[in-house]
C-alpha positions as a printed NumPy array, in Angstrom:
array([[ 23.26 , -64.258,  -0.156],
       [ 25.867, -61.652,  -1.004],
       [ 23.526, -60.236,  -3.605],
       [ 20.823, -59.796,  -1.01 ],
       [ 23.108, -58.021,   1.463],
       [ 24.385, -55.692,  -1.326],
       [ 20.896, -54.942,  -2.42 ],
       [ 19.798, -54.206,   1.189],
       [ 22.822, -51.928,   1.593],
       [ 22.142, -49.952,  -1.675],
       [ 18.394, -49.635,  -0.885],
       [ 19.   , -48.481,   2.752],
       [ 21.678, -45.948,   1.503],
       [ 19.133, -44.611,  -1.122],
       [ 16.405, -44.373,   1.638],
       [ 18.679, -42.533,   4.029],
       [ 20.026, -40.203,   1.36 ],
       [ 16.561, -39.275,   0.236],
       [ 15.661, -38.166,   3.774],
       [ 18.264, -35.451,   3.506],
       [ 16.639, -33.879,   0.423],
       [ 14.483, -30.8  ,   1.212],
       [ 11.259, -30.641,  -0.519],
       [ 10.247, -27.055,  -1.612],
       [  7.031, -25.538,  -2.591],
       [  6.407, -22.824,  -5.237],
       [  6.758, -19.56 ,  -3.342],
       [  7.526, -16.277,  -4.915],
       [ 11.134, -15.449,  -4.653],
       [ 12.996, -12.097,  -4.498],
       [ 13.546, -12.518,  -8.266],
       [  9.778, -12.211,  -8.867],
       [  9.537,  -8.973,  -6.784],
       [  9.791,  -5.706,  -8.57 ],
       [ 13.2  ,  -4.025,  -8.206],
       [ 13.37 ,  -1.454,  -5.495],
       [ 16.412,   0.624,  -4.933],
       [ 17.888,  -0.642,  -1.675],
       [ 18.709,   2.819,  -0.514],
       [ 15.165,   3.735,  -0.208],
       [ 14.39 ,   0.939,   2.249],
       [ 17.699,   1.437,   4.06 ],
       [ 16.994,   5.114,   4.67 ],
       [ 13.391,   4.523,   5.709],
       [ 14.273,   1.825,   8.052],
       [ 17.106,   3.823,   9.495],
       [ 14.583,   6.462,  10.558],
       [ 11.997,   3.803,  11.73 ],
       [ 14.572,   1.911,  13.917],
       [ 16.314,   5.07 ,  15.152],
       [ 15.233,   4.56 ,  18.736],
       [ 14.989,   0.778,  18.732],
       [ 16.656,  -1.099,  21.634],
       [ 17.972,  -3.868,  19.359],
       [ 18.605,  -1.857,  16.166],
       [ 20.109,  -4.629,  14.092],
       [ 17.127,  -6.815,  14.517],
       [ 14.853,  -3.935,  13.835],
       [ 16.76 ,  -3.053,  10.657],
       [ 16.609,  -6.688,   9.463],
       [ 12.981,  -7.022,   9.76 ],
       [ 12.138,  -3.558,   8.55 ],
       [ 14.14 ,  -4.219,   5.47 ],
       [ 12.316,  -7.457,   4.717],
       [  8.858,  -5.753,   5.264],
       [  9.978,  -2.778,   3.24 ],
       [ 10.999,  -4.877,   0.223],
       [  7.772,  -7.036,   0.348],
       [  5.611,  -3.845,   0.753],
       [  7.17 ,  -2.176,  -2.25 ],
       [  9.214,   0.42 ,  -0.26 ],
       [  6.305,   1.355,   2.049],
       [  7.438,   1.95 ,   5.674],
       [  5.378,   4.031,   8.158],
       [  6.664,   7.477,   9.166],
       [  8.221,   8.062,  12.605],
       [  9.915,   5.629,  14.905],
       [  6.791,   3.951,  16.299],
       [  3.163,   3.473,  15.366],
       [  1.555,   5.027,  12.178],
       [  1.125,   1.514,  10.718],
       [ -2.091,   2.579,   9.169],
       [ -0.013,   4.359,   6.445],
       [  1.182,   0.964,   5.099],
       [ -1.444,  -1.729,   5.344],
       [  0.968,  -4.244,   3.897],
       [  3.52 ,  -3.445,   6.523],
       [  0.874,  -3.447,   9.282],
       [ -0.683,  -6.832,   8.312],
       [  2.478,  -8.81 ,   7.891],
       [  2.716, -11.556,  10.51 ],
       [  5.431, -13.925,  11.696],
       [  5.004, -17.646,  12.067],
       [  3.541, -17.226,  15.524],
       [  0.799, -14.915,  14.292],
       [  2.437, -11.711,  15.848],
       [  3.27 ,  -8.624,  13.877],
       [  6.562,  -9.183,  11.819],
       [  7.365,  -5.533,  11.081],
       [  8.655,  -3.105,  13.666]])
């Protein structure tokens, strides 16, 4: 009986601990992307987000988009997204434009 209880405890502990593991899929990482000088994205995003109401959020997403689009950021503070199709076409999880 003690062996059965011990076996149940061990198996339930293994089952519960396995639910805490996060399964991942193979996605490209930042290590796979070509190296882009961070200053180029920072300065371009500084211009792009110059008139943004929530500048820190704008800078965050602009930086993400800039790095993924190989340092392409549209000119000006709004619009001109046709200059960078990658930047223009990037969507968030809700299907809305990700890049400012």
